[in-house]
Amino acid sequence: MSVLLEPCSPLATMIGMLGASAALGLANLGAAYGTVKSGVGVAHLGMVNKSRSMRGMVPVVMAGILGIYGLIIAVIITNNVKTTVDYTVAKGCVHLGAGLAGGFASLAAGYAIGIVGEACTSAYQRTETIFVVMILMLIFAEALGLYGLIVALLMNNTAAGAGISCDKAPWQA
């Protein structure tokens, strides 16, 4: 068996760090998409009805929170990835999965917030009664990112007990 495929491979750290990178990158893609789509709606709202533009900023703020979710996941994973022999490939794979779970959940939430935000700010130009409905839809869209954050945190905690313990790594023989 190749050293790279051993349970105590030096690639374990890289695999774990890929999880942190994926969480941050995907969550920020979702936040950026949600901000851009909602921001277009807010810009139109500001041109048509200036008095409602501050309340129309809610989708943009909620999209930005998704980036914070990705940052939280990335920092927690990075703090738990070790460069010692005790950090196995199994732990690295769990951290990669945690990063992907949190990142893709925030990406999906950003997509939903962007579409809902743009449509609802457009409707909010015409009638103020849509505001409460907009907030409810945005809360449910934001919850998708929060679910990813929770699952990523649980997976990170699982990584502490994952895999086998390595007394001596194969590359140190």
PDB file of C-alpha atoms in Angstrom:
ATOM      1  CA  MET A   1       0.000   0.000   0.000  1.00  0.00           C
ATOM      2  CA  SER A   2       1.261   3.453  -0.816  1.00  0.00           C
ATOM      3  CA  VAL A   3       2.239   5.815   1.996  1.00  0.00           C
ATOM      4  CA  LEU A   4      -0.279   8.328   0.622  1.00  0.00           C
ATOM      5  CA  LEU A   5      -3.141   5.874   1.147  1.00  0.00           C
ATOM      6  CA  GLU A   6      -2.157   4.822   4.663  1.00  0.00           C
ATOM      7  CA  PRO A   7      -4.471   5.826   7.524  1.00  0.00           C
ATOM      8  CA  CYS A   8      -1.663   7.974   8.916  1.00  0.00           C
ATOM      9  CA  SER A   9      -0.773   9.705   5.654  1.00  0.00           C
ATOM     10  CA  PRO A  10       0.789  13.155   5.576  1.00  0.00           C
ATOM     11  CA  LEU A  11      -2.094  14.113   3.254  1.00  0.00           C
ATOM     12  CA  ALA A  12      -4.507  13.980   6.187  1.00  0.00           C
ATOM     13  CA  THR A  13      -3.746  17.594   7.112  1.00  0.00           C
ATOM     14  CA  MET A  14      -4.306  18.730   3.535  1.00  0.00           C
ATOM     15  CA  ILE A  15      -7.638  16.919   3.357  1.00  0.00           C
ATOM     16  CA  GLY A  16      -8.777  18.558   6.603  1.00  0.00           C
ATOM     17  CA  MET A  17      -7.686  22.003   5.441  1.00  0.00           C
ATOM     18  CA  LEU A  18      -9.591  21.480   2.193  1.00  0.00           C
ATOM     19  CA  GLY A  19     -12.696  21.235   4.373  1.00  0.00           C
ATOM     20  CA  ALA A  20     -11.962  24.615   5.926  1.00  0.00           C
ATOM     21  CA  SER A  21     -11.304  26.115   2.494  1.00  0.00           C
ATOM     22  CA  ALA A  22     -14.490  24.636   1.049  1.00  0.00           C
ATOM     23  CA  ALA A  23     -16.591  25.979   3.918  1.00  0.00           C
ATOM     24  CA  LEU A  24     -15.258  29.497   3.559  1.00  0.00           C
ATOM     25  CA  GLY A  25     -15.252  29.553  -0.237  1.00  0.00           C
ATOM     26  CA  LEU A  26     -18.707  28.080  -0.800  1.00  0.00           C
ATOM     27  CA  ALA A  27     -20.338  30.117   1.965  1.00  0.00           C
ATOM     28  CA  ASN A  28     -18.867  33.314   0.557  1.00  0.00           C
ATOM     29  CA  LEU A  29     -20.082  32.397  -2.927  1.00  0.00           C
ATOM     30  CA  GLY A  30     -23.574  32.071  -1.481  1.00  0.00           C
ATOM     31  CA  ALA A  31     -23.233  35.336   0.415  1.00  0.00           C
ATOM     32  CA  ALA A  32     -21.968  37.129  -2.679  1.00  0.00           C
ATOM     33  CA  TYR A  33     -24.761  35.811  -4.882  1.00  0.00           C
ATOM     34  CA  GLY A  34     -27.411  36.719  -2.319  1.00  0.00           C
ATOM     35  CA  THR A  35     -25.919  40.185  -1.874  1.00  0.00           C
ATOM     36  CA  VAL A  36     -25.733  40.885  -5.601  1.00  0.00           C
ATOM     37  CA  LYS A  37     -29.245  39.676  -6.415  1.00  0.00           C
ATOM     38  CA  SER A  38     -30.809  41.410  -3.406  1.00  0.00           C
ATOM     39  CA  GLY A  39     -28.711  44.524  -3.962  1.00  0.00           C
ATOM     40  CA  VAL A  40     -30.145  44.936  -7.455  1.00  0.00           C
ATOM     41  CA  GLY A  41     -33.635  44.855  -5.969  1.00  0.00           C
ATOM     42  CA  VAL A  42     -32.678  47.354  -3.267  1.00  0.00           C
ATOM     43  CA  ALA A  43     -31.187  49.701  -5.883  1.00  0.00           C
ATOM     44  CA  HIS A  44     -34.450  49.660  -7.812  1.00  0.00           C
ATOM     45  CA  LEU A  45     -36.379  50.150  -4.585  1.00  0.00           C
ATOM     46  CA  GLY A  46     -34.262  53.195  -3.753  1.00  0.00           C
ATOM     47  CA  MET A  47     -35.010  54.743  -7.137  1.00  0.00           C
ATOM     48  CA  VAL A  48     -38.766  54.216  -6.893  1.00  0.00           C
ATOM     49  CA  ASN A  49     -39.445  54.637  -3.171  1.00  0.00           C
ATOM     50  CA  LYS A  50     -36.563  56.118  -1.163  1.00  0.00           C
ATOM     51  CA  SER A  51     -38.399  55.957   2.155  1.00  0.00           C
ATOM     52  CA  ARG A  52     -38.473  52.131   2.025  1.00  0.00           C
ATOM     53  CA  SER A  53     -34.889  51.539   0.978  1.00  0.00           C
ATOM     54  CA  MET A  54     -33.492  50.973   4.497  1.00  0.00           C
ATOM     55  CA  ARG A  55     -36.069  48.303   5.297  1.00  0.00           C
ATOM     56  CA  GLY A  56     -35.345  46.795   1.913  1.00  0.00           C
ATOM     57  CA  MET A  57     -31.730  46.187   2.984  1.00  0.00           C
ATOM     58  CA  VAL A  58     -32.760  43.187   5.118  1.00  0.00           C
ATOM     59  CA  PRO A  59     -32.000  40.588   2.388  1.00  0.00           C
ATOM     60  CA  VAL A  60     -28.527  42.039   1.826  1.00  0.00           C
ATOM     61  CA  VAL A  61     -27.728  41.810   5.542  1.00  0.00           C
ATOM     62  CA  MET A  62     -29.054  38.270   5.758  1.00  0.00           C
ATOM     63  CA  ALA A  63     -26.945  37.228   2.775  1.00  0.00           C
ATOM     64  CA  GLY A  64     -23.842  38.639   4.456  1.00  0.00           C
ATOM     65  CA  ILE A  65     -24.451  36.490   7.517  1.00  0.00           C
ATOM     66  CA  LEU A  66     -23.849  33.401   5.379  1.00  0.00           C
ATOM     67  CA  GLY A  67     -20.232  34.439   4.925  1.00  0.00           C
ATOM     68  CA  ILE A  68     -19.908  34.582   8.699  1.00  0.00           C
ATOM     69  CA  TYR A  69     -21.212  31.003   8.941  1.00  0.00           C
ATOM     70  CA  GLY A  70     -18.476  29.886   6.556  1.00  0.00           C
ATOM     71  CA  LEU A  71     -15.850  31.773   8.532  1.00  0.00           C
ATOM     72  CA  ILE A  72     -16.973  30.151  11.796  1.00  0.00           C
ATOM     73  CA  ILE A  73     -16.813  26.671  10.268  1.00  0.00           C
ATOM     74  CA  ALA A  74     -13.404  27.323   8.694  1.00  0.00           C
ATOM     75  CA  VAL A  75     -11.897  28.628  11.938  1.00  0.00           C
ATOM     76  CA  ILE A  76     -13.213  25.703  13.979  1.00  0.00           C
ATOM     77  CA  ILE A  77     -11.985  23.133  11.458  1.00  0.00           C
ATOM     78  CA  THR A  78      -8.594  24.843  11.190  1.00  0.00           C
ATOM     79  CA  ASN A  79      -8.201  24.813  14.968  1.00  0.00           C
ATOM     80  CA  ASN A  80      -8.867  21.065  15.042  1.00  0.00           C
ATOM     81  CA  VAL A  81      -6.650  20.045  12.121  1.00  0.00           C
ATOM     82  CA  LYS A  82      -3.303  18.875  13.456  1.00  0.00           C
ATOM     83  CA  THR A  83       0.047  18.325  11.814  1.00  0.00           C
ATOM     84  CA  THR A  84       0.958  15.583  14.280  1.00  0.00           C
ATOM     85  CA  VAL A  85       0.841  11.853  13.705  1.00  0.00           C
ATOM     86  CA  ASP A  86      -2.405  11.581  15.641  1.00  0.00           C
ATOM     87  CA  TYR A  87      -4.287  13.340  12.847  1.00  0.00           C
ATOM     88  CA  THR A  88      -5.481  10.527  10.578  1.00  0.00           C
ATOM     89  CA  VAL A  89      -6.945  10.488   7.088  1.00  0.00           C
ATOM     90  CA  ALA A  90     -10.302   9.536   8.609  1.00  0.00           C
ATOM     91  CA  LYS A  91     -10.297  12.720  10.697  1.00  0.00           C
ATOM     92  CA  GLY A  92      -9.275  14.724   7.641  1.00  0.00           C
ATOM     93  CA  CYS A  93     -12.145  13.264   5.636  1.00  0.00           C
ATOM     94  CA  VAL A  94     -14.638  14.093   8.385  1.00  0.00           C
ATOM     95  CA  HIS A  95     -13.354  17.675   8.429  1.00  0.00           C
ATOM     96  CA  LEU A  96     -13.616  17.818   4.636  1.00  0.00           C
ATOM     97  CA  GLY A  97     -17.203  16.585   4.866  1.00  0.00           C
ATOM     98  CA  ALA A  98     -18.008  19.145   7.548  1.00  0.00           C
ATOM     99  CA  GLY A  99     -16.652  21.953   5.403  1.00  0.00           C
ATOM    100  CA  LEU A 100     -18.550  20.781   2.350  1.00  0.00           C
ATOM    101  CA  ALA A 101     -21.793  20.373   4.300  1.00  0.00           C
ATOM    102  CA  GLY A 102     -21.622  23.853   5.785  1.00  0.00           C
ATOM    103  CA  GLY A 103     -20.375  25.447   2.573  1.00  0.00           C
ATOM    104  CA  PHE A 104     -22.991  23.950   0.268  1.00  0.00           C
ATOM    105  CA  ALA A 105     -25.789  24.717   2.733  1.00  0.00           C
ATOM    106  CA  SER A 106     -24.736  28.368   2.801  1.00  0.00           C
ATOM    107  CA  LEU A 107     -24.424  28.404  -0.984  1.00  0.00           C
ATOM    108  CA  ALA A 108     -27.990  27.140  -1.303  1.00  0.00           C
ATOM    109  CA  ALA A 109     -29.198  29.643   1.285  1.00  0.00           C
ATOM    110  CA  GLY A 110     -27.482  32.478  -0.574  1.00  0.00           C
ATOM    111  CA  TYR A 111     -29.154  31.435  -3.793  1.00  0.00           C
ATOM    112  CA  ALA A 112     -32.556  31.390  -2.089  1.00  0.00           C
ATOM    113  CA  ILE A 113     -31.988  34.725  -0.320  1.00  0.00           C
ATOM    114  CA  GLY A 114     -30.891  36.351  -3.563  1.00  0.00           C
ATOM    115  CA  ILE A 115     -33.952  35.281  -5.509  1.00  0.00           C
ATOM    116  CA  VAL A 116     -36.423  35.961  -2.692  1.00  0.00           C
ATOM    117  CA  GLY A 117     -34.719  39.243  -1.824  1.00  0.00           C
ATOM    118  CA  GLU A 118     -34.819  40.581  -5.363  1.00  0.00           C
ATOM    119  CA  ALA A 119     -38.425  39.560  -5.959  1.00  0.00           C
ATOM    120  CA  CYS A 120     -39.670  40.832  -2.620  1.00  0.00           C
ATOM    121  CA  THR A 121     -37.898  44.183  -2.773  1.00  0.00           C
ATOM    122  CA  SER A 122     -39.476  44.634  -6.174  1.00  0.00           C
ATOM    123  CA  ALA A 123     -42.890  43.871  -4.686  1.00  0.00           C
ATOM    124  CA  TYR A 124     -42.126  46.072  -1.665  1.00  0.00           C
ATOM    125  CA  GLN A 125     -41.826  49.021  -4.052  1.00  0.00           C
ATOM    126  CA  ARG A 126     -45.528  48.710  -4.780  1.00  0.00           C
ATOM    127  CA  THR A 127     -46.984  47.700  -1.428  1.00  0.00           C
ATOM    128  CA  GLU A 128     -45.756  47.752   2.149  1.00  0.00           C
ATOM    129  CA  THR A 129     -47.853  44.736   3.141  1.00  0.00           C
ATOM    130  CA  ILE A 130     -45.314  42.363   1.563  1.00  0.00           C
ATOM    131  CA  PHE A 131     -42.638  43.259   4.136  1.00  0.00           C
ATOM    132  CA  VAL A 132     -43.645  40.692   6.792  1.00  0.00           C
ATOM    133  CA  VAL A 133     -43.974  37.978   4.167  1.00  0.00           C
ATOM    134  CA  MET A 134     -40.525  38.909   2.821  1.00  0.00           C
ATOM    135  CA  ILE A 135     -38.991  38.603   6.296  1.00  0.00           C
ATOM    136  CA  LEU A 136     -40.581  35.182   6.835  1.00  0.00           C
ATOM    137  CA  MET A 137     -39.325  33.850   3.507  1.00  0.00           C
ATOM    138  CA  LEU A 138     -35.843  35.210   4.199  1.00  0.00           C
ATOM    139  CA  ILE A 139     -35.780  33.599   7.651  1.00  0.00           C
ATOM    140  CA  PHE A 140     -36.593  30.207   6.149  1.00  0.00           C
ATOM    141  CA  ALA A 141     -33.937  30.690   3.465  1.00  0.00           C
ATOM    142  CA  GLU A 142     -31.348  31.742   6.068  1.00  0.00           C
ATOM    143  CA  ALA A 143     -32.206  28.665   8.130  1.00  0.00           C
ATOM    144  CA  LEU A 144     -30.700  26.490   5.394  1.00  0.00           C
ATOM    145  CA  GLY A 145     -27.285  27.996   6.098  1.00  0.00           C
ATOM    146  CA  LEU A 146     -27.810  27.634   9.835  1.00  0.00           C
ATOM    147  CA  TYR A 147     -28.614  23.931   9.393  1.00  0.00           C
ATOM    148  CA  GLY A 148     -25.325  23.520   7.534  1.00  0.00           C
ATOM    149  CA  LEU A 149     -23.464  25.298  10.323  1.00  0.00           C
ATOM    150  CA  ILE A 150     -24.994  23.007  12.939  1.00  0.00           C
ATOM    151  CA  VAL A 151     -24.210  19.843  10.963  1.00  0.00           C
ATOM    152  CA  ALA A 152     -20.643  21.020  10.333  1.00  0.00           C
ATOM    153  CA  LEU A 153     -20.134  21.627  14.050  1.00  0.00           C
ATOM    154  CA  LEU A 154     -21.496  18.173  14.890  1.00  0.00           C
ATOM    155  CA  MET A 155     -19.275  16.558  12.274  1.00  0.00           C
ATOM    156  CA  ASN A 156     -16.279  18.459  13.625  1.00  0.00           C
ATOM    157  CA  ASN A 157     -16.967  17.054  17.085  1.00  0.00           C
ATOM    158  CA  THR A 158     -17.248  13.564  15.574  1.00  0.00           C
ATOM    159  CA  ALA A 159     -13.815  13.919  13.990  1.00  0.00           C
ATOM    160  CA  ALA A 160     -12.218  13.921  17.438  1.00  0.00           C
ATOM    161  CA  GLY A 161     -13.092  10.234  17.831  1.00  0.00           C
ATOM    162  CA  ALA A 162     -12.741   9.208  14.187  1.00  0.00           C
ATOM    163  CA  GLY A 163     -10.131   6.854  12.843  1.00  0.00           C
ATOM    164  CA  ILE A 164      -7.292   5.036  14.465  1.00  0.00           C
ATOM    165  CA  SER A 165      -4.448   6.283  16.553  1.00  0.00           C
ATOM    166  CA  CYS A 166      -1.044   6.334  14.927  1.00  0.00           C
ATOM    167  CA  ASP A 167       1.891   5.563  17.202  1.00  0.00           C
ATOM    168  CA  LYS A 168       4.381   6.111  14.442  1.00  0.00           C
ATOM    169  CA  ALA A 169       3.598   7.369  10.976  1.00  0.00           C
ATOM    170  CA  PRO A 170       4.753   5.248   7.997  1.00  0.00           C
ATOM    171  CA  TRP A 171       6.836   8.121   6.626  1.00  0.00           C
ATOM    172  CA  GLN A 172       8.755   8.336   9.915  1.00  0.00           C
ATOM    173  CA  ALA A 173       9.900   4.723   9.852  1.00  0.00           C
TER     174      ALA A 173
END
